[in-house]
Amino acid sequence: MFPVGAEATIEQLTADPHPLLARLRAAEPVSWLPALNGWLVTRHDLALQVMKDAATFTVDDPRFSTAQVVGPSMLSLDADEHARHRTPFSRQFRPREIEDRFGDFVRAECARLVDGFVATGRAELRRALAGPLAVAVVADALGLDATDAKRVLAWYDAIVSTVAEISAGHEPDPGGAQAFGELRAHIEGSTAKPSLLADAARALALPEVVSNAAVLMFGGIETTEGMIANLVLHLLTNPSQLDVVRADPARIPDAVEESLRMEPAAAVVDRYATRDVELAGASIARGDLVTVSLTAANRDPAVFDNPDEFDLGRPNLRHQLAFARGPHFCLGIDLARLETRVAVEAVLDRLPGLALTDPATPAGLVFRKPDGVHVRWDAP
Ligand code: HEM
């Protein structure tokens, strides 16, 4: 019934999924993949349809592994409960508020990180810049100072590995629960200080603030690290497009969107069918897992001409779906864009003659990023 999906493997989806996703999109745009034990949606229009119809395709399901570790949050609720959890944070994530609240911090942190390695002439930019910046921003958003970034990373790692264990059907080790307990203790002690969380604490019960704080952390670290690393990689492997942004740095935001289109740092979003439903010839049963491939939707030739090309001149590059759509569209869009823009500005400005030293490509089943972005430049 779904021959292309039947043959798909996790390895293919993890390494270079684009040829497989192109075949699925053309022949089986909603396909059953035994490897995922669920449906995979690969067309742009169908991806939008699923993400916008939360009554039929919900996140609110006991199998949702993140919620098993951090409790119910905006990420795992729908309808009125979703709005109740999300609204107390939304105002603070508007572009103006993000620039006012985080602009100077992000610029200073990028400058500090680049200062740390600029004299060496070589670095691996994912671990030297993208990762530490993403952690520092989340630490700051949670009301921790920069010296506590290590704690945030330790909590993050423990929670992520527990979520992965649960997703793989294993019994989780207690590390995730312990990390979540430490995060809770920190937040309980800090909501009196002005921060993003203090405002939310006026509208939500404390355990709800803690769960949503964990989701901000969960959503804001690995994705942003990947988003920055992928953009640097796309620019360094597409010299003509690098020339465009070097000649006119005002084009950096276009490069950010086009890089997100080529490789969304979060490749998929998961939903569960609330009823039996037909979608593009597929008979989805109530309770089935429906995974939307943002990666596949972003290279749909019905929307994007020559979809495998990194091209800042696309008229519609903002139609990319890396931040999802519908009620769960990413809350951190403008913060992630700010971090990525400033990081790339710093790299281009302060590392003259920048070039890759080792080939690299993004990889990963859910979070896609290169293993490393090894570069050299003309040291001062
Ligand atoms: C500072 C950085 C970030 C923060 C604080 C953040 C926060 C969040 C939060 C709180 C949600 C849940 C919204 C809801 O359920 O109503 C969310 C959703 C999402 N975020 Fe982000 N995010 C960040 C960066 C990113 C990046 C860099 C990407 C990918 C390039 C990304 C992709 C997504 C996606 C795809 C969803 C939708 C999940 C779903 O529909 O199931 N986020 N984000």
Coordinates of C-alpha atoms and ligand atoms in Angstrom, one line a residue:
M1 CA 0.0 0.0 0.0
F2 CA 2.9 2.4 0.9
P3 CA 5.9 0.7 -0.7
V4 CA 8.3 3.7 -0.4
G5 CA 7.4 4.2 3.3
A6 CA 7.7 0.4 3.9
E7 CA 11.3 0.5 2.9
A8 CA 12.3 3.6 4.7
T9 CA 14.9 3.2 7.5
I10 CA 15.8 5.3 10.5
E11 CA 19.4 5.5 9.2
Q12 CA 18.2 7.0 5.9
L13 CA 16.0 9.6 7.8
T14 CA 18.9 10.4 10.0
A15 CA 21.8 10.8 7.6
D16 CA 20.6 12.3 4.3
P17 CA 16.8 12.1 4.2
H18 CA 16.3 14.4 1.2
P19 CA 16.2 11.9 -1.7
L20 CA 13.9 9.6 0.3
L21 CA 11.6 12.5 1.3
A22 CA 11.4 13.6 -2.3
R23 CA 10.2 10.1 -3.4
L24 CA 7.7 10.0 -0.6
R25 CA 6.3 13.5 -1.3
A26 CA 5.8 12.6 -5.0
A27 CA 4.4 9.1 -4.6
E28 CA 3.0 8.8 -1.0
P29 CA 2.6 12.3 0.5
V30 CA 1.0 10.7 3.6
S31 CA 2.8 7.4 4.0
W32 CA 2.9 4.7 6.7
L33 CA 6.5 4.2 7.9
P34 CA 6.9 1.0 9.9
A35 CA 10.3 2.5 11.0
L36 CA 8.5 5.3 12.8
N37 CA 5.4 3.2 13.7
G38 CA 3.4 6.2 12.3
W39 CA 2.4 8.2 9.3
L40 CA 4.8 10.7 7.7
V41 CA 3.4 13.8 6.0
T42 CA 5.8 15.3 3.4
R43 CA 3.8 17.8 1.3
H44 CA 3.8 21.5 2.3
D45 CA 0.0 22.0 1.9
L46 CA -0.7 18.8 3.9
A47 CA 1.9 19.7 6.6
L48 CA 0.0 23.1 7.1
Q49 CA -3.3 21.3 7.2
V50 CA -2.2 18.9 9.9
M51 CA -0.5 21.6 12.0
K52 CA -3.5 24.0 11.8
D53 CA -6.1 21.4 12.7
A54 CA -5.4 20.7 16.4
A55 CA -8.9 19.3 16.9
T56 CA -8.0 16.4 14.6
F57 CA -4.2 16.2 15.1
T58 CA -3.4 16.8 18.7
V59 CA -0.3 17.0 20.9
D60 CA -2.3 16.1 23.9
D61 CA -1.6 12.4 24.2
P62 CA -0.1 10.3 27.1
R63 CA 2.6 8.9 24.8
F64 CA 4.1 12.4 24.4
S65 CA 7.5 11.8 26.0
T66 CA 8.4 15.4 26.9
A67 CA 5.3 15.8 29.0
Q68 CA 6.1 12.5 30.8
V69 CA 9.3 14.2 32.1
V70 CA 8.3 17.8 32.6
G71 CA 4.6 17.6 33.2
P72 CA 1.8 19.3 31.1
S73 CA 2.9 22.5 29.4
M74 CA 1.9 24.6 26.3
L75 CA 3.9 22.0 24.2
S76 CA 1.6 19.1 25.2
L77 CA -1.8 20.8 25.6
D78 CA -4.4 21.9 23.1
A79 CA -7.4 24.2 22.9
D80 CA -8.3 26.3 26.0
E81 CA -5.6 24.8 28.2
H82 CA -3.0 25.4 25.6
A83 CA -4.0 29.1 25.4
R84 CA -4.0 29.4 29.2
H85 CA -0.4 28.1 29.4
R86 CA 1.0 30.0 26.4
T87 CA -0.7 33.4 26.7
P88 CA 1.2 34.5 29.8
F89 CA 4.5 34.2 27.9
S90 CA 3.4 35.5 24.4
R91 CA 3.7 39.2 25.0
Q92 CA 7.2 38.9 26.2
F93 CA 8.2 37.0 23.1
R94 CA 7.1 39.7 20.6
P95 CA 9.9 41.1 18.4
R96 CA 10.1 44.5 20.1
E97 CA 10.2 43.0 23.6
I98 CA 12.8 40.5 22.5
E99 CA 15.1 43.1 21.1
D100 CA 14.7 45.3 24.2
R101 CA 15.1 42.5 26.6
F102 CA 17.8 40.4 24.9
G103 CA 19.5 42.5 22.2
D104 CA 22.4 43.8 24.2
F105 CA 22.8 40.6 26.1
V106 CA 23.1 38.5 22.8
R107 CA 25.5 41.0 21.2
A108 CA 27.7 41.1 24.4
E109 CA 27.7 37.3 24.7
C110 CA 28.7 36.8 21.0
A111 CA 31.5 39.3 21.4
R112 CA 32.7 37.6 24.5
L113 CA 32.7 34.2 22.9
V114 CA 34.5 35.4 19.8
D115 CA 37.0 37.2 21.9
G116 CA 37.8 33.8 23.5
F117 CA 39.1 32.3 20.2
V118 CA 39.7 35.0 17.7
A119 CA 43.4 35.0 18.1
T120 CA 43.8 31.3 17.4
G121 CA 42.9 31.3 13.8
R122 CA 40.9 28.1 14.0
A123 CA 37.8 26.9 15.8
E124 CA 34.9 24.5 15.8
L125 CA 32.1 27.1 15.7
R126 CA 29.2 24.8 16.9
R127 CA 30.8 24.1 20.2
A128 CA 32.8 27.4 20.5
L129 CA 29.9 29.8 19.6
A130 CA 26.5 28.4 18.7
G131 CA 26.1 26.0 21.6
P132 CA 27.4 28.3 24.4
L133 CA 25.4 31.2 23.1
A134 CA 22.1 29.2 23.0
V135 CA 22.7 28.0 26.6
A136 CA 23.6 31.5 27.9
V137 CA 20.5 33.0 26.4
V138 CA 18.2 30.4 28.0
A139 CA 20.0 30.7 31.3
D140 CA 19.4 34.5 31.1
A141 CA 15.8 34.0 30.2
L142 CA 15.3 31.7 33.2
G143 CA 16.8 34.4 35.5
L144 CA 20.1 32.6 36.0
D145 CA 23.3 34.4 35.4
A146 CA 26.0 33.4 32.8
T147 CA 28.1 31.5 35.4
D148 CA 25.1 29.2 35.8
A149 CA 25.1 28.2 32.2
K150 CA 26.8 24.9 33.1
R151 CA 23.9 24.0 35.4
V152 CA 21.4 24.7 32.7
L153 CA 23.3 22.5 30.3
A154 CA 23.4 19.7 32.8
W155 CA 19.6 19.9 33.4
Y156 CA 19.0 20.0 29.7
D157 CA 21.2 17.0 29.0
A158 CA 19.5 15.0 31.8
I159 CA 16.0 15.9 30.7
V160 CA 16.8 15.3 27.0
S161 CA 18.3 11.9 27.6
T162 CA 15.3 10.8 29.8
V163 CA 12.9 12.0 27.1
A164 CA 14.9 10.0 24.5
E165 CA 14.8 6.8 26.7
I166 CA 11.0 7.1 27.1
S167 CA 10.6 7.7 23.3
A168 CA 12.7 4.5 22.7
G169 CA 10.4 2.6 25.0
H170 CA 13.0 2.1 27.8
E171 CA 12.6 2.6 31.5
P172 CA 14.0 6.1 32.2
D173 CA 16.8 6.5 34.7
P174 CA 16.1 8.9 37.5
G175 CA 18.5 11.6 36.2
G176 CA 15.8 13.5 34.3
A177 CA 13.5 13.7 37.3
Q178 CA 16.3 14.8 39.5
A179 CA 17.3 17.6 37.0
F180 CA 13.7 18.7 36.7
G181 CA 13.6 18.8 40.6
E182 CA 16.6 21.1 40.6
L183 CA 15.1 23.3 37.9
R184 CA 11.9 23.5 40.0
A185 CA 13.8 24.5 43.1
H186 CA 15.6 27.2 41.3
I187 CA 12.4 28.6 39.7
E188 CA 10.5 28.5 43.0
G189 CA 13.3 30.6 44.5
S190 CA 13.5 33.1 41.7
T191 CA 10.0 34.1 40.5
A192 CA 10.2 37.1 42.9
K193 CA 13.0 38.6 40.7
P194 CA 12.0 40.3 37.5
S195 CA 12.3 37.8 34.6
L196 CA 10.2 36.2 31.9
L197 CA 9.0 33.7 34.4
A198 CA 8.0 36.2 37.1
D199 CA 5.3 37.7 34.8
A200 CA 4.0 34.2 33.9
A201 CA 3.9 33.3 37.6
R202 CA 1.2 35.9 38.1
A203 CA -1.1 33.9 35.7
L204 CA -0.1 30.3 36.3
A205 CA 0.3 28.0 39.2
L206 CA 4.0 27.5 40.1
P207 CA 4.2 23.8 38.9
E208 CA 2.8 25.1 35.6
V209 CA 5.4 27.9 35.4
V210 CA 8.1 25.3 36.0
S211 CA 6.8 22.9 33.3
N212 CA 6.7 25.8 30.8
A213 CA 10.2 27.0 31.8
A214 CA 11.5 23.5 31.1
V215 CA 9.9 23.7 27.7
L216 CA 11.6 27.0 27.0
M217 CA 14.8 25.3 27.9
F218 CA 14.0 22.2 26.0
G219 CA 12.9 24.2 22.9
G220 CA 15.6 26.8 23.0
I221 CA 19.0 25.1 23.3
E222 CA 19.7 22.3 20.7
T223 CA 17.5 23.9 18.1
T224 CA 19.2 27.3 18.2
E225 CA 22.6 25.7 18.3
G226 CA 21.7 23.7 15.1
M227 CA 20.1 26.8 13.5
I228 CA 23.3 28.8 13.9
A229 CA 25.6 26.0 12.9
N230 CA 23.5 25.1 9.8
L231 CA 23.5 28.7 8.6
V232 CA 27.3 29.1 8.9
L233 CA 27.7 25.9 7.0
H234 CA 25.3 26.9 4.3
L235 CA 27.0 30.2 3.8
L236 CA 30.5 28.7 3.7
T237 CA 29.5 26.0 1.2
N238 CA 27.7 28.5 -1.1
P239 CA 30.3 31.2 -1.9
S240 CA 28.0 33.2 -4.2
Q241 CA 25.4 33.5 -1.5
L242 CA 28.1 34.4 1.1
D243 CA 29.2 37.2 -1.3
V244 CA 25.6 38.5 -1.3
V245 CA 25.6 38.9 2.5
R246 CA 29.1 40.2 2.7
A247 CA 28.2 42.9 0.2
D248 CA 25.0 43.7 2.0
P249 CA 24.6 42.5 5.6
A250 CA 21.0 43.6 5.5
R251 CA 20.5 40.3 3.6
I252 CA 21.5 38.2 6.6
P253 CA 17.8 37.8 7.7
D254 CA 17.1 36.3 4.2
A255 CA 20.0 33.9 4.7
V256 CA 18.6 32.9 8.1
E257 CA 15.2 32.0 6.5
E258 CA 16.7 30.2 3.6
S259 CA 19.0 28.1 5.8
L260 CA 15.9 27.2 7.9
R261 CA 14.2 26.2 4.7
M262 CA 17.1 24.0 3.6
E263 CA 17.5 22.3 7.0
P264 CA 15.0 23.0 9.7
A265 CA 16.9 22.5 13.0
A266 CA 13.8 20.6 14.3
A267 CA 13.0 18.3 11.5
V268 CA 9.6 16.9 12.6
V269 CA 6.6 17.6 14.8
D270 CA 4.5 14.8 16.2
R271 CA 0.7 14.7 16.4
Y272 CA -1.9 12.1 17.3
A273 CA -5.2 11.6 15.4
T274 CA -8.2 12.2 17.6
R275 CA -10.6 10.5 15.1
D276 CA -10.5 8.3 12.0
V277 CA -9.6 10.7 9.1
E278 CA -8.7 10.5 5.4
L279 CA -5.7 12.5 4.3
A280 CA -4.4 12.5 0.7
G281 CA -5.6 8.9 0.2
A282 CA -4.3 7.6 3.6
S283 CA -6.8 6.2 6.1
I284 CA -5.5 7.4 9.4
A285 CA -7.1 5.7 12.4
R286 CA -7.9 7.4 15.7
G287 CA -4.9 7.3 18.0
D288 CA -2.3 6.9 15.2
L289 CA 0.9 8.9 15.3
V290 CA 1.1 11.5 12.6
T291 CA 4.6 12.9 12.1
V292 CA 4.9 16.1 10.0
S293 CA 8.3 16.3 8.2
L294 CA 9.1 20.0 8.2
T295 CA 12.3 19.1 6.3
A296 CA 10.2 17.5 3.5
A297 CA 7.6 20.3 3.4
N298 CA 10.4 22.9 3.1
R299 CA 11.7 21.3 -0.2
D300 CA 8.3 20.9 -1.8
P301 CA 8.8 21.8 -5.5
A302 CA 5.2 22.9 -5.7
V303 CA 6.1 25.8 -3.4
F304 CA 9.8 26.3 -3.9
D305 CA 11.5 26.3 -7.3
N306 CA 14.8 24.3 -7.4
P307 CA 14.2 23.4 -3.8
D308 CA 17.6 21.8 -3.2
E309 CA 19.4 25.1 -3.9
F310 CA 20.4 27.6 -1.2
D311 CA 19.2 30.8 -2.9
L312 CA 18.7 34.1 -1.0
G313 CA 16.8 35.5 -3.9
R314 CA 13.7 33.3 -3.4
P315 CA 10.6 35.6 -3.3
N316 CA 8.9 33.3 -0.9
L317 CA 11.6 32.1 1.5
R318 CA 9.4 33.1 4.4
H319 CA 7.0 30.3 3.6
Q320 CA 9.4 27.9 5.1
L321 CA 7.9 25.9 8.0
A322 CA 10.9 25.4 10.3
F323 CA 9.1 27.0 13.2
A324 CA 5.9 25.1 12.6
R325 CA 2.4 26.8 12.1
G326 CA -0.9 26.7 13.8
P327 CA -1.4 27.0 17.6
H328 CA 2.0 25.5 18.5
F329 CA 4.1 27.7 16.2
C330 CA 7.4 28.3 17.9
L331 CA 7.2 30.9 20.7
G332 CA 10.9 31.6 20.5
I333 CA 11.0 32.6 16.8
D334 CA 12.3 36.1 17.2
L335 CA 14.7 35.2 20.0
A336 CA 16.2 32.4 17.8
R337 CA 16.4 34.7 14.8
L338 CA 18.1 37.4 16.9
E339 CA 20.7 35.0 18.2
T340 CA 21.4 33.6 14.8
R341 CA 21.6 37.0 13.1
V342 CA 24.0 38.4 15.7
A343 CA 26.1 35.2 15.7
V344 CA 26.6 35.3 12.0
E345 CA 27.3 39.1 12.0
A346 CA 30.0 38.5 14.6
V347 CA 31.5 35.6 12.6
L348 CA 31.6 37.5 9.3
D349 CA 32.8 40.7 10.9
R350 CA 35.5 39.4 13.2
L351 CA 36.9 36.3 11.3
P352 CA 38.3 37.6 8.0
G353 CA 39.0 35.0 5.3
L354 CA 36.8 32.5 7.0
A355 CA 36.8 29.0 5.4
L356 CA 35.7 25.5 6.3
T357 CA 38.6 23.1 7.0
D358 CA 36.6 19.9 7.1
P359 CA 33.5 18.9 5.0
A360 CA 30.3 18.7 7.1
T361 CA 26.6 18.2 6.6
P362 CA 23.6 18.4 8.9
A363 CA 22.4 15.1 10.3
G364 CA 19.9 13.8 12.9
L365 CA 16.4 12.3 13.0
V366 CA 14.7 15.1 15.0
F367 CA 17.4 17.7 15.6
R368 CA 19.5 18.3 12.5
K369 CA 22.9 19.9 12.7
P370 CA 26.5 19.2 11.6
D371 CA 28.7 17.2 13.9
G372 CA 31.0 20.2 13.9
V373 CA 31.8 23.4 11.9
H374 CA 35.6 23.4 11.7
V375 CA 36.9 26.7 10.3
R376 CA 40.0 28.8 9.9
W377 CA 40.5 32.5 9.3
D378 CA 43.3 35.1 9.1
A379 CA 44.1 35.6 12.8
P380 CA 44.9 39.2 13.8
Ligands
HEM1 C1 15.3 30.8 22.0 C2 15.0 29.8 21.3 C3 13.7 29.1 21.3 C4 12.7 29.1 22.3 C5 12.7 29.8 23.6 C6 11.6 28.2 21.8 C7 10.5 27.9 22.5 C8 9.4 27.2 22.0 C9 8.2 26.9 22.7 C10 7.9 27.3 24.1 C11 7.4 26.1 21.9 C12 6.1 25.6 22.2 C13 5.0 26.4 21.7 C14 3.6 25.8 21.9 O1 3.5 24.6 22.0 O2 2.6 26.6 22.0 C15 8.1 26.0 20.6 C16 7.7 25.3 19.6 C17 8.4 25.0 18.5 N1 9.7 25.4 18.2 FE1 10.8 26.7 19.3 N2 12.0 27.8 20.6 C18 13.2 28.3 20.3 C19 13.9 28.0 19.1 C20 13.5 27.2 18.1 C21 14.3 26.9 16.9 C22 15.7 27.5 16.6 C23 13.6 26.1 16.2 C24 13.9 25.5 14.8 C25 14.6 26.0 13.9 C26 12.3 25.9 16.9 C27 11.3 25.1 16.4 C28 10.1 24.9 17.0 C29 9.0 24.1 16.5 C30 9.1 23.3 15.2 C31 8.0 24.1 17.4 C32 6.6 23.5 17.3 C33 6.5 22.2 18.0 C34 5.2 21.5 17.7 O3 4.4 22.1 17.0 O4 5.0 20.3 18.1 N3 12.3 26.6 18.0 N4 9.4 26.6 20.7

